[in-house]
Amino acid sequence: MLKNIYGPLSGGVGQEKVLEILANNIANAGTTAFKEEQVSFRALESDPWPSYASPLPPAPFKVDMRDVFPLRGNEMGYTALANVSTSHVQGGLRQTSNPLDVAIQGDGFFTVNTPFGERFTRDGSFSLTPEGTLVTKTGQLVQGENGALTGLSEGDVKILPGGEIYVGEKFIDKLKVVAFEDPALLQKLGANLFVHDGPPENQRPLKGEVSQGYLESSNVNPMRNLTNMIVAQRTYEALQKAVKSHDETMAQSNRVGEVQ
């Protein structure tokens, strides 16, 4: 088999991943506080030596492999997925005038409680249960510094820039908002949630502030992602043609020596 086929083949597989990521970004361009993902690749250099147990071929004569290196071994380089990262650039704020909508100005995250433990989100579109407990749109309990935020009544809630929550003149608690020195240690989950995979010392207090009556928009740039999608699609088509060309070459080589 021609090894040349692995280069464009690995590139085509990579472009499929690019298209998947870009499509997900565009689909969530209107999702509150969504953070777009970016994909990167690495080139795997050609390295023939691991293909051989010894530098000498199994033959009665002695030949240094460096003399035949261009014709044998794993000489072909190809690409592989290196990383899928999340861009934590803040999205724009839009005013809703809903007292239960809260946006973070800065690099912090709201803390919510789930059946699997604490998780973090930038989506501050909260609501109240009939019992007066503050929850996310998917039902997770929003956490204050002393636990779940309860005893609230819609219309009387006031949230200060520092996160302090009042119902009328009564202080309830303070939103538990945390930031991270290295946001790359946050793993993206579904439903706009993140889980922290780093050490506790990676957490730090919020340096920004919260804004009541606002929501953070997605940080996706639809035009840039759409342009990148077109480029990825054309690249994929070009690589597909290269694979087809190599496949046809191999088919022709198999016919060499046939008696006509």
mmCIF file of C-alpha atoms in Angstrom:
data_model
loop_
_atom_site.group_PDB
_atom_site.id
_atom_site.type_symbol
_atom_site.label_atom_id
_atom_site.label_comp_id
_atom_site.label_asym_id
_atom_site.label_seq_id
_atom_site.Cartn_x
_atom_site.Cartn_y
_atom_site.Cartn_z
ATOM 1 C CA MET A 1 0.000 0.000 0.000
ATOM 2 C CA LEU A 2 1.204 3.512 -0.753
ATOM 3 C CA LYS A 3 2.044 5.243 2.525
ATOM 4 C CA ASN A 4 1.325 8.605 0.886
ATOM 5 C CA ILE A 5 -2.362 8.032 1.474
ATOM 6 C CA TYR A 6 -2.032 8.457 5.268
ATOM 7 C CA GLY A 7 -1.171 12.161 5.048
ATOM 8 C CA PRO A 8 -4.366 13.358 3.333
ATOM 9 C CA LEU A 9 -6.401 10.683 5.116
ATOM 10 C CA SER A 10 -5.383 11.933 8.570
ATOM 11 C CA GLY A 11 -5.978 15.502 7.406
ATOM 12 C CA GLY A 12 -9.493 14.596 6.273
ATOM 13 C CA VAL A 13 -10.295 13.020 9.636
ATOM 14 C CA GLY A 14 -9.030 16.183 11.314
ATOM 15 C CA GLN A 15 -11.216 18.413 9.149
ATOM 16 C CA GLU A 16 -14.247 16.337 10.121
ATOM 17 C CA LYS A 17 -13.513 17.234 13.758
ATOM 18 C CA VAL A 18 -13.106 20.899 12.806
ATOM 19 C CA LEU A 19 -16.509 20.894 11.079
ATOM 20 C CA GLU A 20 -18.086 19.251 14.121
ATOM 21 C CA ILE A 21 -16.677 21.896 16.483
ATOM 22 C CA LEU A 22 -17.626 24.816 14.215
ATOM 23 C CA ALA A 23 -21.158 23.509 13.708
ATOM 24 C CA ASN A 24 -21.617 23.255 17.483
ATOM 25 C CA ASN A 25 -20.304 26.803 17.952
ATOM 26 C CA ILE A 26 -22.699 28.230 15.361
ATOM 27 C CA ALA A 27 -25.641 26.266 16.780
ATOM 28 C CA ASN A 28 -24.973 27.861 20.196
ATOM 29 C CA ALA A 29 -24.403 31.423 18.991
ATOM 30 C CA GLY A 30 -27.621 32.419 20.767
ATOM 31 C CA THR A 31 -27.069 30.356 23.926
ATOM 32 C CA THR A 32 -26.624 32.406 27.099
ATOM 33 C CA ALA A 33 -22.964 32.566 28.215
ATOM 34 C CA PHE A 34 -21.897 29.805 25.792
ATOM 35 C CA LYS A 35 -18.123 29.577 25.305
ATOM 36 C CA GLU A 36 -16.909 28.577 21.873
ATOM 37 C CA GLU A 37 -14.478 25.718 21.361
ATOM 38 C CA GLN A 38 -11.325 25.749 19.285
ATOM 39 C CA VAL A 39 -9.455 22.760 17.897
ATOM 40 C CA SER A 40 -5.722 22.431 17.295
ATOM 41 C CA PHE A 41 -3.603 19.769 15.626
ATOM 42 C CA ARG A 42 -0.025 18.560 15.759
ATOM 43 C CA ALA A 43 2.172 17.175 13.035
ATOM 44 C CA LEU A 44 3.553 13.699 13.700
ATOM 45 C CA GLU A 45 7.048 13.694 12.277
ATOM 46 C CA SER A 46 8.311 10.877 10.141
ATOM 47 C CA ASP A 47 10.354 8.398 12.180
ATOM 48 C CA PRO A 48 11.425 5.176 10.448
ATOM 49 C CA TRP A 49 13.473 3.665 13.252
ATOM 50 C CA PRO A 50 10.666 2.206 15.462
ATOM 51 C CA SER A 51 9.611 0.124 12.466
ATOM 52 C CA TYR A 52 12.686 -2.077 12.837
ATOM 53 C CA ALA A 53 13.924 -4.271 15.655
ATOM 54 C CA SER A 54 17.519 -3.574 14.674
ATOM 55 C CA PRO A 55 19.280 -1.283 12.200
ATOM 56 C CA LEU A 56 20.096 -4.280 10.043
ATOM 57 C CA PRO A 57 17.553 -6.128 7.895
ATOM 58 C CA PRO A 58 17.162 -9.921 8.286
ATOM 59 C CA ALA A 59 19.457 -10.830 5.428
ATOM 60 C CA PRO A 60 22.830 -12.606 5.079
ATOM 61 C CA PHE A 61 24.410 -9.344 3.944
ATOM 62 C CA LYS A 62 25.070 -6.241 6.024
ATOM 63 C CA VAL A 63 23.318 -3.052 4.964
ATOM 64 C CA ASP A 64 23.075 0.075 7.052
ATOM 65 C CA MET A 65 19.434 1.110 7.256
ATOM 66 C CA ARG A 66 20.383 4.719 6.637
ATOM 67 C CA ASP A 67 21.191 3.713 3.085
ATOM 68 C CA VAL A 68 17.670 2.429 2.442
ATOM 69 C CA PHE A 69 15.813 4.809 4.763
ATOM 70 C CA PRO A 70 14.033 6.730 1.975
ATOM 71 C CA LEU A 71 12.340 3.527 0.814
ATOM 72 C CA ARG A 72 11.355 1.755 4.027
ATOM 73 C CA GLY A 73 9.898 2.309 7.456
ATOM 74 C CA ASN A 74 7.360 4.779 8.755
ATOM 75 C CA GLU A 75 8.630 7.680 6.679
ATOM 76 C CA MET A 76 5.299 9.450 6.171
ATOM 77 C CA GLY A 77 4.333 12.325 8.452
ATOM 78 C CA TYR A 78 0.679 12.948 9.270
ATOM 79 C CA THR A 79 -1.498 15.057 11.516
ATOM 80 C CA ALA A 80 -3.345 14.201 14.730
ATOM 81 C CA LEU A 81 -5.720 16.002 17.075
ATOM 82 C CA ALA A 82 -3.746 17.912 19.703
ATOM 83 C CA ASN A 83 -6.397 19.637 21.770
ATOM 84 C CA VAL A 84 -9.960 20.943 21.881
ATOM 85 C CA SER A 85 -9.885 24.071 24.046
ATOM 86 C CA THR A 86 -12.548 26.464 25.289
ATOM 87 C CA SER A 87 -12.315 30.206 24.753
ATOM 88 C CA HIS A 88 -13.204 31.931 28.031
ATOM 89 C CA VAL A 89 -13.398 35.404 26.507
ATOM 90 C CA GLN A 90 -16.358 37.212 28.023
ATOM 91 C CA GLY A 91 -19.421 37.672 25.839
ATOM 92 C CA GLY A 92 -21.349 40.928 25.672
ATOM 93 C CA LEU A 93 -23.962 41.780 28.291
ATOM 94 C CA ARG A 94 -27.616 42.330 27.367
ATOM 95 C CA GLN A 95 -30.166 43.909 29.638
ATOM 96 C CA THR A 96 -33.268 41.880 30.515
ATOM 97 C CA SER A 97 -34.537 43.851 33.547
ATOM 98 C CA ASN A 98 -35.425 40.491 35.149
ATOM 99 C CA PRO A 99 -34.316 40.668 38.812
ATOM 100 C CA LEU A 100 -33.366 36.979 38.750
ATOM 101 C CA ASP A 101 -31.025 37.358 35.754
ATOM 102 C CA VAL A 102 -27.412 37.890 36.797
ATOM 103 C CA ALA A 103 -24.271 38.361 34.694
ATOM 104 C CA ILE A 104 -20.634 38.288 35.792
ATOM 105 C CA GLN A 105 -18.327 41.062 34.644
ATOM 106 C CA GLY A 106 -14.918 39.441 34.896
ATOM 107 C CA ASP A 107 -13.609 35.889 34.801
ATOM 108 C CA GLY A 108 -15.686 34.223 37.518
ATOM 109 C CA PHE A 109 -18.285 31.443 37.606
ATOM 110 C CA PHE A 110 -21.476 30.859 39.569
ATOM 111 C CA THR A 111 -21.354 27.732 41.738
ATOM 112 C CA VAL A 112 -24.251 25.278 41.470
ATOM 113 C CA ASN A 113 -24.950 21.996 43.195
ATOM 114 C CA THR A 114 -25.723 18.908 41.101
ATOM 115 C CA PRO A 115 -26.240 15.220 41.969
ATOM 116 C CA PHE A 116 -22.582 14.758 41.002
ATOM 117 C CA GLY A 117 -21.186 17.569 43.135
ATOM 118 C CA GLU A 118 -20.309 21.209 42.595
ATOM 119 C CA ARG A 119 -20.261 22.530 39.060
ATOM 120 C CA PHE A 120 -19.665 25.994 37.616
ATOM 121 C CA THR A 121 -21.513 28.089 35.068
ATOM 122 C CA ARG A 122 -21.587 31.577 33.570
ATOM 123 C CA ASP A 123 -25.285 31.275 32.734
ATOM 124 C CA GLY A 124 -27.088 33.471 35.250
ATOM 125 C CA SER A 125 -30.651 33.034 33.957
ATOM 126 C CA PHE A 126 -32.003 31.897 37.328
ATOM 127 C CA SER A 127 -35.521 31.290 38.587
ATOM 128 C CA LEU A 128 -37.310 30.512 41.857
ATOM 129 C CA THR A 129 -38.962 27.284 42.914
ATOM 130 C CA PRO A 130 -42.375 27.468 44.639
ATOM 131 C CA GLU A 131 -40.452 27.166 47.931
ATOM 132 C CA GLY A 132 -38.368 30.273 47.123
ATOM 133 C CA THR A 133 -35.094 28.499 46.255
ATOM 134 C CA LEU A 134 -32.866 29.958 43.537
ATOM 135 C CA VAL A 135 -32.152 27.457 40.745
ATOM 136 C CA THR A 136 -30.727 27.383 37.223
ATOM 137 C CA LYS A 137 -32.922 26.847 34.174
ATOM 138 C CA THR A 138 -32.139 23.107 34.396
ATOM 139 C CA GLY A 139 -32.981 22.886 38.100
ATOM 140 C CA GLN A 140 -29.546 22.923 39.785
ATOM 141 C CA LEU A 141 -29.380 24.703 43.138
ATOM 142 C CA VAL A 142 -27.502 28.004 42.956
ATOM 143 C CA GLN A 143 -25.032 28.171 45.827
ATOM 144 C CA GLY A 144 -24.359 30.956 48.255
ATOM 145 C CA GLU A 145 -21.454 31.057 50.642
ATOM 146 C CA ASN A 146 -23.611 29.220 53.193
ATOM 147 C CA GLY A 147 -25.260 26.725 50.864
ATOM 148 C CA ALA A 148 -28.403 26.802 48.741
ATOM 149 C CA LEU A 149 -30.124 30.188 48.435
ATOM 150 C CA THR A 150 -33.599 29.891 49.948
ATOM 151 C CA GLY A 151 -36.225 32.199 51.417
ATOM 152 C CA LEU A 152 -36.453 34.389 48.311
ATOM 153 C CA SER A 153 -39.548 35.977 46.801
ATOM 154 C CA GLU A 154 -39.750 37.074 43.186
ATOM 155 C CA GLY A 155 -39.903 40.829 42.718
ATOM 156 C CA ASP A 156 -38.281 41.674 46.062
ATOM 157 C CA VAL A 157 -34.820 40.261 45.308
ATOM 158 C CA LYS A 158 -31.926 42.708 45.161
ATOM 159 C CA ILE A 159 -28.416 41.574 44.193
ATOM 160 C CA LEU A 160 -25.525 43.950 44.781
ATOM 161 C CA PRO A 161 -22.379 44.119 42.596
ATOM 162 C CA GLY A 162 -20.497 42.165 45.260
ATOM 163 C CA GLY A 163 -23.010 39.305 45.085
ATOM 164 C CA GLU A 164 -24.885 40.107 48.312
ATOM 165 C CA ILE A 165 -28.568 39.108 48.086
ATOM 166 C CA TYR A 166 -31.335 40.972 49.894
ATOM 167 C CA VAL A 167 -35.079 40.453 50.061
ATOM 168 C CA GLY A 168 -36.306 43.915 50.924
ATOM 169 C CA GLU A 169 -33.999 44.999 53.746
ATOM 170 C CA LYS A 170 -33.228 41.430 54.866
ATOM 171 C CA PHE A 171 -29.801 40.022 53.997
ATOM 172 C CA ILE A 172 -30.060 36.425 52.722
ATOM 173 C CA ASP A 173 -26.571 35.361 51.655
ATOM 174 C CA LYS A 174 -23.863 36.117 49.141
ATOM 175 C CA LEU A 175 -23.589 34.393 45.772
ATOM 176 C CA LYS A 176 -20.709 31.928 45.703
ATOM 177 C CA VAL A 177 -18.783 33.153 42.673
ATOM 178 C CA VAL A 178 -15.269 31.825 42.101
ATOM 179 C CA ALA A 179 -12.572 32.469 39.526
ATOM 180 C CA PHE A 180 -9.652 30.321 38.389
ATOM 181 C CA GLU A 181 -6.000 31.151 37.800
ATOM 182 C CA ASP A 182 -5.859 28.673 34.923
ATOM 183 C CA PRO A 183 -9.280 28.246 33.252
ATOM 184 C CA ALA A 184 -7.785 25.527 31.032
ATOM 185 C CA LEU A 185 -8.246 23.204 34.027
ATOM 186 C CA LEU A 186 -12.013 23.516 33.631
ATOM 187 C CA GLN A 187 -13.615 20.679 31.722
ATOM 188 C CA LYS A 188 -16.663 21.590 29.659
ATOM 189 C CA LEU A 189 -19.811 19.583 30.302
ATOM 190 C CA GLY A 190 -23.295 19.792 28.855
ATOM 191 C CA ALA A 191 -25.988 22.308 29.905
ATOM 192 C CA ASN A 192 -23.460 25.173 30.099
ATOM 193 C CA LEU A 193 -21.682 23.571 33.064
ATOM 194 C CA PHE A 194 -17.990 23.154 33.842
ATOM 195 C CA VAL A 195 -16.182 20.899 36.293
ATOM 196 C CA HIS A 196 -12.852 21.866 37.840
ATOM 197 C CA ASP A 197 -10.133 19.238 37.372
ATOM 198 C CA GLY A 198 -7.314 21.216 38.964
ATOM 199 C CA PRO A 199 -5.984 21.599 42.519
ATOM 200 C CA PRO A 200 -7.935 23.725 45.053
ATOM 201 C CA GLU A 201 -5.272 26.432 44.953
ATOM 202 C CA ASN A 202 -6.237 27.134 41.326
ATOM 203 C CA GLN A 203 -9.405 28.813 42.658
ATOM 204 C CA ARG A 204 -9.295 32.457 43.655
ATOM 205 C CA PRO A 205 -11.830 35.099 44.705
ATOM 206 C CA LEU A 206 -13.717 37.043 42.058
ATOM 207 C CA LYS A 207 -12.050 40.296 41.030
ATOM 208 C CA GLY A 208 -14.996 41.540 38.970
ATOM 209 C CA GLU A 209 -18.627 42.115 39.909
ATOM 210 C CA VAL A 210 -22.106 40.831 39.158
ATOM 211 C CA SER A 211 -24.857 42.780 37.397
ATOM 212 C CA GLN A 212 -28.505 42.180 38.250
ATOM 213 C CA GLY A 213 -30.977 42.332 35.356
ATOM 214 C CA TYR A 214 -28.366 41.360 32.737
ATOM 215 C CA LEU A 215 -27.316 38.164 30.961
ATOM 216 C CA GLU A 216 -24.051 37.359 29.235
ATOM 217 C CA SER A 217 -24.327 36.560 25.540
ATOM 218 C CA SER A 218 -22.412 33.804 23.765
ATOM 219 C CA ASN A 219 -18.848 34.701 22.801
ATOM 220 C CA VAL A 220 -19.254 32.969 19.416
ATOM 221 C CA ASN A 221 -18.521 35.108 16.358
ATOM 222 C CA PRO A 222 -20.945 33.580 13.811
ATOM 223 C CA MET A 223 -19.323 35.126 10.736
ATOM 224 C CA ARG A 224 -15.832 33.958 11.671
ATOM 225 C CA ASN A 225 -17.051 30.461 12.458
ATOM 226 C CA LEU A 226 -19.051 30.299 9.226
ATOM 227 C CA THR A 227 -16.012 31.426 7.217
ATOM 228 C CA ASN A 228 -13.851 28.816 8.956
ATOM 229 C CA MET A 229 -16.484 26.189 8.194
ATOM 230 C CA ILE A 230 -16.325 26.989 4.477
ATOM 231 C CA VAL A 231 -12.514 26.754 4.562
ATOM 232 C CA ALA A 232 -12.673 23.434 6.427
ATOM 233 C CA GLN A 233 -15.204 22.033 3.960
ATOM 234 C CA ARG A 234 -13.070 22.980 0.956
ATOM 235 C CA THR A 235 -9.963 21.578 2.635
ATOM 236 C CA TYR A 236 -11.811 18.342 3.330
ATOM 237 C CA GLU A 237 -12.886 18.080 -0.321
ATOM 238 C CA ALA A 238 -9.300 18.648 -1.512
ATOM 239 C CA LEU A 239 -7.975 15.972 0.848
ATOM 240 C CA GLN A 240 -10.745 13.618 -0.251
ATOM 241 C CA LYS A 241 -9.658 14.037 -3.861
ATOM 242 C CA ALA A 242 -6.045 13.316 -2.852
ATOM 243 C CA VAL A 243 -7.099 10.092 -1.110
ATOM 244 C CA LYS A 244 -9.121 9.067 -4.154
ATOM 245 C CA SER A 245 -6.157 9.771 -6.426
ATOM 246 C CA HIS A 246 -3.850 7.586 -4.310
ATOM 247 C CA ASP A 247 -6.507 4.871 -4.217
ATOM 248 C CA GLU A 248 -6.732 4.873 -8.011
ATOM 249 C CA THR A 249 -2.925 4.712 -8.229
ATOM 250 C CA MET A 250 -2.884 1.634 -5.984
ATOM 251 C CA ALA A 251 -5.599 0.023 -8.093
ATOM 252 C CA GLN A 252 -3.522 0.561 -11.228
ATOM 253 C CA SER A 253 -0.366 -0.767 -9.558
ATOM 254 C CA ASN A 254 -2.177 -3.997 -8.685
ATOM 255 C CA ARG A 255 -2.789 -4.574 -12.366
ATOM 256 C CA VAL A 256 0.867 -4.332 -13.312
ATOM 257 C CA GLY A 257 2.021 -7.658 -14.731
ATOM 258 C CA GLU A 258 -1.400 -8.854 -15.767
ATOM 259 C CA VAL A 259 -1.388 -10.802 -19.022
ATOM 260 C CA GLN A 260 -3.437 -8.941 -21.584
#
